[in-house]
mmCIF file of C-alpha atoms in Angstrom:
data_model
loop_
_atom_site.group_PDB
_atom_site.id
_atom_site.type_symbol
_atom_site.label_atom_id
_atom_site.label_comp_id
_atom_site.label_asym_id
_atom_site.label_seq_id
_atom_site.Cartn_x
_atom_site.Cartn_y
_atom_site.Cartn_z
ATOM 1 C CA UNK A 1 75.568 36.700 -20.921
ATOM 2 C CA UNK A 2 74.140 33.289 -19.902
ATOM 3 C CA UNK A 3 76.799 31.600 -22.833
ATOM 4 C CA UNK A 4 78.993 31.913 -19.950
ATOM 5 C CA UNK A 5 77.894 29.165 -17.892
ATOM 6 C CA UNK A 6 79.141 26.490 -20.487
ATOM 7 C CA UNK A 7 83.020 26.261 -19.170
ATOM 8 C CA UNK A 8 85.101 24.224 -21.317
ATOM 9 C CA UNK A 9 88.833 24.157 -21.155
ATOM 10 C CA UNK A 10 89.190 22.850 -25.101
ATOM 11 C CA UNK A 11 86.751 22.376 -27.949
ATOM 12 C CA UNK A 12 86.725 20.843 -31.411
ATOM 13 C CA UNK A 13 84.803 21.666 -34.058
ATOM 14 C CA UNK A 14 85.040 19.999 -37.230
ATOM 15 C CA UNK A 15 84.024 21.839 -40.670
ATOM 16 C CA UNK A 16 85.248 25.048 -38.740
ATOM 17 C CA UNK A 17 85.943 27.471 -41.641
ATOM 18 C CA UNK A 18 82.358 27.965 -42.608
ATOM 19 C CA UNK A 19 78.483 27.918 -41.804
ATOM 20 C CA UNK A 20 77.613 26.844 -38.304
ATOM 21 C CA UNK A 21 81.217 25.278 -37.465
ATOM 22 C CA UNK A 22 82.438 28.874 -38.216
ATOM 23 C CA UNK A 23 79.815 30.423 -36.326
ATOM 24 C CA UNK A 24 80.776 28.284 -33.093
ATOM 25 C CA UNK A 25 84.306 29.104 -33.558
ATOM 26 C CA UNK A 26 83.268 32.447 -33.641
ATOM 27 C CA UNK A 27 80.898 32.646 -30.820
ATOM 28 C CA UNK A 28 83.386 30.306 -28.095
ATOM 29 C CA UNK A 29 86.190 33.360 -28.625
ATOM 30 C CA UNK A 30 83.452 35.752 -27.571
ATOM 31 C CA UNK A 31 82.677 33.903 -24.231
ATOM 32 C CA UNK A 32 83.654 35.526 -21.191
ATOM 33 C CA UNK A 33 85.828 32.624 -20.282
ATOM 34 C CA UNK A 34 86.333 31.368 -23.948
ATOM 35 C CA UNK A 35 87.695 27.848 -23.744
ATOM 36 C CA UNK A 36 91.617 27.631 -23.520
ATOM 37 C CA UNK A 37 92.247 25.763 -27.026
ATOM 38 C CA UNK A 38 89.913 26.124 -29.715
ATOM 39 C CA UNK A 39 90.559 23.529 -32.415
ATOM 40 C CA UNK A 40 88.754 24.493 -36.011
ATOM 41 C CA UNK A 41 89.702 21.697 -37.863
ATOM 42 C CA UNK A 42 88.400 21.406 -41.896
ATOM 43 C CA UNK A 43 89.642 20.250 -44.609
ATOM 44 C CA UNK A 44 91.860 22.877 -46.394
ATOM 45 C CA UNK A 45 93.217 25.002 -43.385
ATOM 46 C CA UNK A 46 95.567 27.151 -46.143
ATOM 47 C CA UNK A 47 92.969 27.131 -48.803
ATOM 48 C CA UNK A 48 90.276 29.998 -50.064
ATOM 49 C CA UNK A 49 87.801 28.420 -47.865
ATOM 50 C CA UNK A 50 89.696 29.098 -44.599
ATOM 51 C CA UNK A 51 90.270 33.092 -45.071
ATOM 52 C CA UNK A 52 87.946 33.738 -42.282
ATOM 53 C CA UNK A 53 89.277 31.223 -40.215
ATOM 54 C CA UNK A 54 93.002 31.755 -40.703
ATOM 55 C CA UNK A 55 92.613 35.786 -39.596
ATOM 56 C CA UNK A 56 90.879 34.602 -36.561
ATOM 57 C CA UNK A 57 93.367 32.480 -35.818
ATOM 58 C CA UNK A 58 96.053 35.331 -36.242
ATOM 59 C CA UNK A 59 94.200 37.291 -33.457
ATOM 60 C CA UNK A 60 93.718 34.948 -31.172
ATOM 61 C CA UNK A 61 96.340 32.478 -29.658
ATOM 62 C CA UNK A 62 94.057 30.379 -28.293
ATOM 63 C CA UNK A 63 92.658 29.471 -31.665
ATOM 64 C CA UNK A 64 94.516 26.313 -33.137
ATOM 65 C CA UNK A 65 93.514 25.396 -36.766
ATOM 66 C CA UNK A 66 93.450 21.553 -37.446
ATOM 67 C CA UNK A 67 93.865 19.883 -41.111
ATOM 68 C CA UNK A 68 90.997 17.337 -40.919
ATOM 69 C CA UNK A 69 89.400 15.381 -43.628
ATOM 70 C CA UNK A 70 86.656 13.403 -41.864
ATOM 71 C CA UNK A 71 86.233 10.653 -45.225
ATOM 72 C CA UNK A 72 89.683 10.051 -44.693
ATOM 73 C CA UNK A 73 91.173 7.767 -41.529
ATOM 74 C CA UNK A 74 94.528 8.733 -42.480
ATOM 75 C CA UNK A 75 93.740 12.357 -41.693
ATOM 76 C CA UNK A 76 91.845 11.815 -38.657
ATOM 77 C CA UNK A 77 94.386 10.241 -36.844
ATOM 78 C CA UNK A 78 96.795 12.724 -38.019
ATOM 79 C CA UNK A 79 94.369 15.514 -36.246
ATOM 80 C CA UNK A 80 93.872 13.171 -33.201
ATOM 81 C CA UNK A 81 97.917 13.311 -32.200
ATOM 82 C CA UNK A 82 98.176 16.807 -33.112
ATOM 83 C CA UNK A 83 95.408 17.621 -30.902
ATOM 84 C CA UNK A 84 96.971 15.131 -27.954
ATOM 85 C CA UNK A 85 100.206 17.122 -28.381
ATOM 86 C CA UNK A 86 98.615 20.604 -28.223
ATOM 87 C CA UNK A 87 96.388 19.207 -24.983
ATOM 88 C CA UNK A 88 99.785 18.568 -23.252
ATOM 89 C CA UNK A 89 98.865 15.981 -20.747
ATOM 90 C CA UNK A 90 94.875 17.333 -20.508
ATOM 91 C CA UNK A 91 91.679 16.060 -22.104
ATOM 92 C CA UNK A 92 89.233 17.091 -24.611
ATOM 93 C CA UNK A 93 86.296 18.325 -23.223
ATOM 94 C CA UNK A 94 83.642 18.900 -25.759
ATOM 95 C CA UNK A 95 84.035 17.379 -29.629
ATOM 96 C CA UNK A 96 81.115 18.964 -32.336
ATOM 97 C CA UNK A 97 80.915 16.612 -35.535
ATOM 98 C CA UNK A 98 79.167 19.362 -37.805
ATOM 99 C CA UNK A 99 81.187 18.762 -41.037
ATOM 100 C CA UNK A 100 78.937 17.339 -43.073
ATOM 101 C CA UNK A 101 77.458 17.845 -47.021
ATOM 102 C CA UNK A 102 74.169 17.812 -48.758
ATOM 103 C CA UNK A 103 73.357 16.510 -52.469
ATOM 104 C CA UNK A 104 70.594 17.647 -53.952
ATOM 105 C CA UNK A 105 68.825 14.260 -55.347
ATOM 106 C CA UNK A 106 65.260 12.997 -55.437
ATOM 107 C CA UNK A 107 64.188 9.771 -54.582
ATOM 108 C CA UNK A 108 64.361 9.060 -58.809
ATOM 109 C CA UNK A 109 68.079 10.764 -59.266
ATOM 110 C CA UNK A 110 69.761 9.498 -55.876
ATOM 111 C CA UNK A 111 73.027 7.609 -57.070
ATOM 112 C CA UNK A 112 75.067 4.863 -55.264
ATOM 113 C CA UNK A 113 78.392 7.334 -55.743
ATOM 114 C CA UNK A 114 76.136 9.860 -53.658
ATOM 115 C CA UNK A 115 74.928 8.480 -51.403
ATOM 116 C CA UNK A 116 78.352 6.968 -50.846
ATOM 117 C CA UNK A 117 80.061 10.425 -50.231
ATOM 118 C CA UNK A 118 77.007 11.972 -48.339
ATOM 119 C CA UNK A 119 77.137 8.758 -45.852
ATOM 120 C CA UNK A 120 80.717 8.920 -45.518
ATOM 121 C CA UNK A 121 80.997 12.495 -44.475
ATOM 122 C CA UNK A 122 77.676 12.506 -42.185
ATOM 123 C CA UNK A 123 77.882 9.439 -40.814
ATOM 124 C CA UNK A 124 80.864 7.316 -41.146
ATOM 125 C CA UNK A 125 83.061 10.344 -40.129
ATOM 126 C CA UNK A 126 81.405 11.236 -36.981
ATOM 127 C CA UNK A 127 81.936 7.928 -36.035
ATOM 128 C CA UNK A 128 85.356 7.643 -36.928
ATOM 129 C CA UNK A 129 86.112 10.784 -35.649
ATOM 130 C CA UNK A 130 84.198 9.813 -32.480
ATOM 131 C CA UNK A 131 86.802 6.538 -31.662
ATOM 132 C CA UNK A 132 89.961 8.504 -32.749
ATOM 133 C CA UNK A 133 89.022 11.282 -29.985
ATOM 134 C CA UNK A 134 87.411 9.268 -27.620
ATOM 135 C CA UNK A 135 90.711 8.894 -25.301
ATOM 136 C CA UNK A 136 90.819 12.462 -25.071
ATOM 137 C CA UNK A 137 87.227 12.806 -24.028
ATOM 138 C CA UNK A 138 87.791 9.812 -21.082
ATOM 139 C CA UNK A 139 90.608 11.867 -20.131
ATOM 140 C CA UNK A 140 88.982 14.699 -19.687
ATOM 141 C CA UNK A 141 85.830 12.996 -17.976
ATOM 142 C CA UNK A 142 88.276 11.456 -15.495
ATOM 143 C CA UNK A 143 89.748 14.611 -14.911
ATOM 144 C CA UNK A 144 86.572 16.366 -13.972
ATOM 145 C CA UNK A 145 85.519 17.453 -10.264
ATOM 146 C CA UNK A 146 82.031 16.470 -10.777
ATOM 147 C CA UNK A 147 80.765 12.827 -11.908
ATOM 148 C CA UNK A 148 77.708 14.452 -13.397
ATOM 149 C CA UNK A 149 77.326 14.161 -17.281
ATOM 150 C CA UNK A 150 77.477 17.420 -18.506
ATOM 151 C CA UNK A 151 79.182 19.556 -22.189
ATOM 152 C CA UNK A 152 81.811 21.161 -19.561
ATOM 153 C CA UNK A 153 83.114 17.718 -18.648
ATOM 154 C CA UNK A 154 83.318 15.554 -21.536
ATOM 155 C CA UNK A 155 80.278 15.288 -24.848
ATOM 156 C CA UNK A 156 80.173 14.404 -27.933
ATOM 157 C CA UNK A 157 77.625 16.822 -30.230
ATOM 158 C CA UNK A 158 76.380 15.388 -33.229
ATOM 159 C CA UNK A 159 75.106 18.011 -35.500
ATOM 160 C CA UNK A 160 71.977 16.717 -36.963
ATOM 161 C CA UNK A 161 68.545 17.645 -38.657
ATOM 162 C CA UNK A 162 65.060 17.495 -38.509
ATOM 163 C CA UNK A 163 65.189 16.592 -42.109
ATOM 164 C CA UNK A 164 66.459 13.031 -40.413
ATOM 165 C CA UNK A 165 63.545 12.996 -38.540
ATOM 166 C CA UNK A 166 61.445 9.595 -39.810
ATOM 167 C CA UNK A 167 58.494 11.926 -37.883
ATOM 168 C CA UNK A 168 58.967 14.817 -39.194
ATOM 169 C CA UNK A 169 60.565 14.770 -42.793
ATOM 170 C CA UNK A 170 61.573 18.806 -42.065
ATOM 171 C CA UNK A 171 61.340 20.668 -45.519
ATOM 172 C CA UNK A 172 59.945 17.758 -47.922
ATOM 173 C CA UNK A 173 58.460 19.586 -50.002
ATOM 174 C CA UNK A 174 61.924 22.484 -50.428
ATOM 175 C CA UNK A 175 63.623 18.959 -51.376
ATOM 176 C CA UNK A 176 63.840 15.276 -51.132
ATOM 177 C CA UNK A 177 67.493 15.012 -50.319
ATOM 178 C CA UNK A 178 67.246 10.882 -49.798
ATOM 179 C CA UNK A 179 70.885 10.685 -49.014
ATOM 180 C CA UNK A 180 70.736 13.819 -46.727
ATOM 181 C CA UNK A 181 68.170 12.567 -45.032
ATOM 182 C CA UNK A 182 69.215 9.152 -44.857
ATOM 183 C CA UNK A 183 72.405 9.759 -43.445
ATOM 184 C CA UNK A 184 71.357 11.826 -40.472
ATOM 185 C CA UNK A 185 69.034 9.618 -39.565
ATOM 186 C CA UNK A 186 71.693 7.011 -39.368
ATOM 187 C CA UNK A 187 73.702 9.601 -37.184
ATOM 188 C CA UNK A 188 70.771 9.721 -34.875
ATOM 189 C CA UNK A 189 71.199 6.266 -34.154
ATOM 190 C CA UNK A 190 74.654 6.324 -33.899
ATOM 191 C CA UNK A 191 73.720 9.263 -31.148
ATOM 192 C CA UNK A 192 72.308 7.136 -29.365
ATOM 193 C CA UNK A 193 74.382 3.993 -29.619
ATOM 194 C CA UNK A 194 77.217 6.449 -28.629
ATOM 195 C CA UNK A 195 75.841 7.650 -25.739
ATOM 196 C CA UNK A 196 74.960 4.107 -24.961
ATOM 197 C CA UNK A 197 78.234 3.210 -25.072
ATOM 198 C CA UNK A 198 80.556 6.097 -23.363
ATOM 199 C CA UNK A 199 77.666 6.518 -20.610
ATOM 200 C CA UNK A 200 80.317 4.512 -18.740
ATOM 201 C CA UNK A 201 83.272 6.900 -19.452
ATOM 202 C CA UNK A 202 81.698 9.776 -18.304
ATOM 203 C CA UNK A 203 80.743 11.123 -21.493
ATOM 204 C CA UNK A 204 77.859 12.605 -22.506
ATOM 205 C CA UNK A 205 76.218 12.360 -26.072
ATOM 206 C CA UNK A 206 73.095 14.316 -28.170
ATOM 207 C CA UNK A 207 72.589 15.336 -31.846
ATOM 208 C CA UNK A 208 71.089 18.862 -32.442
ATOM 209 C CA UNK A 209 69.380 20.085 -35.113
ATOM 210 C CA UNK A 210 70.235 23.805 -35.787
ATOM 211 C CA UNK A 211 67.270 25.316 -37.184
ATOM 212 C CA UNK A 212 67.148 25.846 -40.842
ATOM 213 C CA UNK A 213 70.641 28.622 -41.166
ATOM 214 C CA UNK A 214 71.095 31.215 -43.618
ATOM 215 C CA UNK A 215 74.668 29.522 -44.437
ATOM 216 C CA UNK A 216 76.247 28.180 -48.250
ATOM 217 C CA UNK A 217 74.615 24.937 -47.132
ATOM 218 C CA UNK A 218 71.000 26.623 -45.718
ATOM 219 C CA UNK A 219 70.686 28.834 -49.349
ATOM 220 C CA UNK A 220 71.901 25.994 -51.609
ATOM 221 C CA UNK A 221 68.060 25.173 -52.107
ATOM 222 C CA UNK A 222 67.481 28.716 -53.466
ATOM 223 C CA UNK A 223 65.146 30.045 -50.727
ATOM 224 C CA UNK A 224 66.327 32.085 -47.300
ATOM 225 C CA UNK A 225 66.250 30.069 -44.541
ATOM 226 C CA UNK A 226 64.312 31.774 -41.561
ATOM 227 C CA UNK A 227 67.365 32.049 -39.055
ATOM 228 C CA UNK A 228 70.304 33.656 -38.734
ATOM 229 C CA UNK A 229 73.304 32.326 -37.752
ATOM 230 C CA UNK A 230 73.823 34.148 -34.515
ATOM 231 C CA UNK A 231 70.096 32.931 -32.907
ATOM 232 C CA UNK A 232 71.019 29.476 -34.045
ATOM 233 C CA UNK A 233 74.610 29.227 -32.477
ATOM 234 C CA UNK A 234 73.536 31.306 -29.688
ATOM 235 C CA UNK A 235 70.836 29.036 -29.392
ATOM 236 C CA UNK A 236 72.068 26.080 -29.265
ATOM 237 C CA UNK A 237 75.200 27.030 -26.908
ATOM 238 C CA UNK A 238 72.532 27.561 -24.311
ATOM 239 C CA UNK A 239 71.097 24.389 -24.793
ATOM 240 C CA UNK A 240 75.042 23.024 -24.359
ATOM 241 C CA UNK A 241 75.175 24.516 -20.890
ATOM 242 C CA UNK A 242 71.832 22.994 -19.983
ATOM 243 C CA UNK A 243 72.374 19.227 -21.392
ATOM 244 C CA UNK A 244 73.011 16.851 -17.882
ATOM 245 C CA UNK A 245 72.491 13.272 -17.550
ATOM 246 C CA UNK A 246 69.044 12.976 -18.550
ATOM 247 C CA UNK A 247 69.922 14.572 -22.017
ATOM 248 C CA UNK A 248 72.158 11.908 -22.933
ATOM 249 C CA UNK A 249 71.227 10.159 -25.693
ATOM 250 C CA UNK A 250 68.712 12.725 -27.293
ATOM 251 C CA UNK A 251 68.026 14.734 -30.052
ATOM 252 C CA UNK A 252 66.900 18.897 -29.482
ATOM 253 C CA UNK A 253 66.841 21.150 -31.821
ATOM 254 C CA UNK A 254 68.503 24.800 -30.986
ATOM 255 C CA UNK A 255 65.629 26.298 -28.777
ATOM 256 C CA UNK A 256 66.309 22.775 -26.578
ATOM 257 C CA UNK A 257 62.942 20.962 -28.048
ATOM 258 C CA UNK A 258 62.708 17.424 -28.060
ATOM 259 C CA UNK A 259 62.972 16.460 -32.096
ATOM 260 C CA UNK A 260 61.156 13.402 -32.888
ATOM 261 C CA UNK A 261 63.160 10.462 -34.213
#
């Protein structure tokens, strides 16, 4: 399968036990070389939510579940050594912020407590999540044969959405979602500041928008979304193996189309 070209030695994916993060987690174990360490970190790793995850994780040793709550610093560092220690000595090469969390509000019942808590998961934790793994990505950059930017050496995936497109407002009319909206928005600048940033290290940085997914998240509007979760994370894995230096700093959606900011 052409998901084999993407060779990474470790991933992390945070919100891992369900919807897309699950679907990655899912979908790197099936690769022909699947990645050494897998880390699926979320919140709850023992709770109801994690079933799924926790069998996986029983079947396959190179699975390691991580307790990671990305509103909380505390937590995140917590994750960060625990992932160091696991590394042994090696770097992270590829880290997916797709934990994230949608309110339902229009632009007249959008509260400050909401818009807190959607901000703080989509945006603030990427970031924070971002710094506390960034020596992990340099080291793996450094480590790397090549000097080319690319998701096998050392990246940062933001998982984004169209409905953060100032362009494109994806799905207005389905919902209004300010603080949805408004936080990945933010995230797409942070994208972009990021990749400014790390360009230096080695590390390369892009925020994908996944399609619209039949997931919890995708249905919560009461409609089916149009894609399935294998086409999306198939999807955008292939755009993963594709991304190089010129892709740095940019936002595609899953079939590797530019997304307007």
């Amino acid at each position: 399968s052409s998901m084999a070209e993407l060779h990474v030695r470790s991933v992390l994916v945070t919100g891992a036990n369900r919807g897309i993060g699950l679907g990655l987690v899912k979908h790197f174990l099936q690769f022909r070389n699947p990645p050494e360490r897998i880390f699926a970190a979320c919140r709850d790793p023992k709770g109801e939510k994690a079933q799924e995850l926790q069998q996986l994780a029983s079947k396959h040793p190179s699975l390691v579940i991580i307790q990671l709550e990305v509103t909380d610093p505390t937590s995140i560092q917590a994750a960060a050594a625990s992932v160091t220690e696991h590394l042994k000595g090696s770097g992270l090469n590829l880290l997916i912020n797709n934990a994230g969390i949608v309110k339902w509000n229009s632009l007249d019942t959008e509260t400050r407590e909401e818009m807190s808590a959607v901000y703080d998961s989509n945006t603030i934790g990427p970031l924070l999540v971002s710094q506390a793994f960034l020596p992990l990505l340099k080291k793996a950059a450094q480590g790397s044969p090549t000097s080319e930017l690319s998701c096998s050496r050392a990246a940062i995936i933001n998982m984004s959405s169209s409905a953060g497109s100032v362009e494109e407002v994806y799905l207005w009319d389905l919902g209004q979602i300010i603080s949805y909206r408004c936080s990945k928005a933010a995230l797409n600048m942070l994208t972009k500041c990021q990749s400014l940033g790390y360009r230096e290290h080695g590390i390369l940085c892009a925020a994908l928008h996944p399609g619209w997914v039949q997931t919890d998240m995708g249905t919560s509007s009461g409609l089916k979304p149009p894609l399935t979760m294998d086409v999306s994370v198939q999807g955008m894995l292939k755009v993963l193996c594709s991304l190089s230096e010129k892709d740095t700093g940019t936002f595609l959606n899953w079939e590797g189309k530019v997304v307007p900011w």
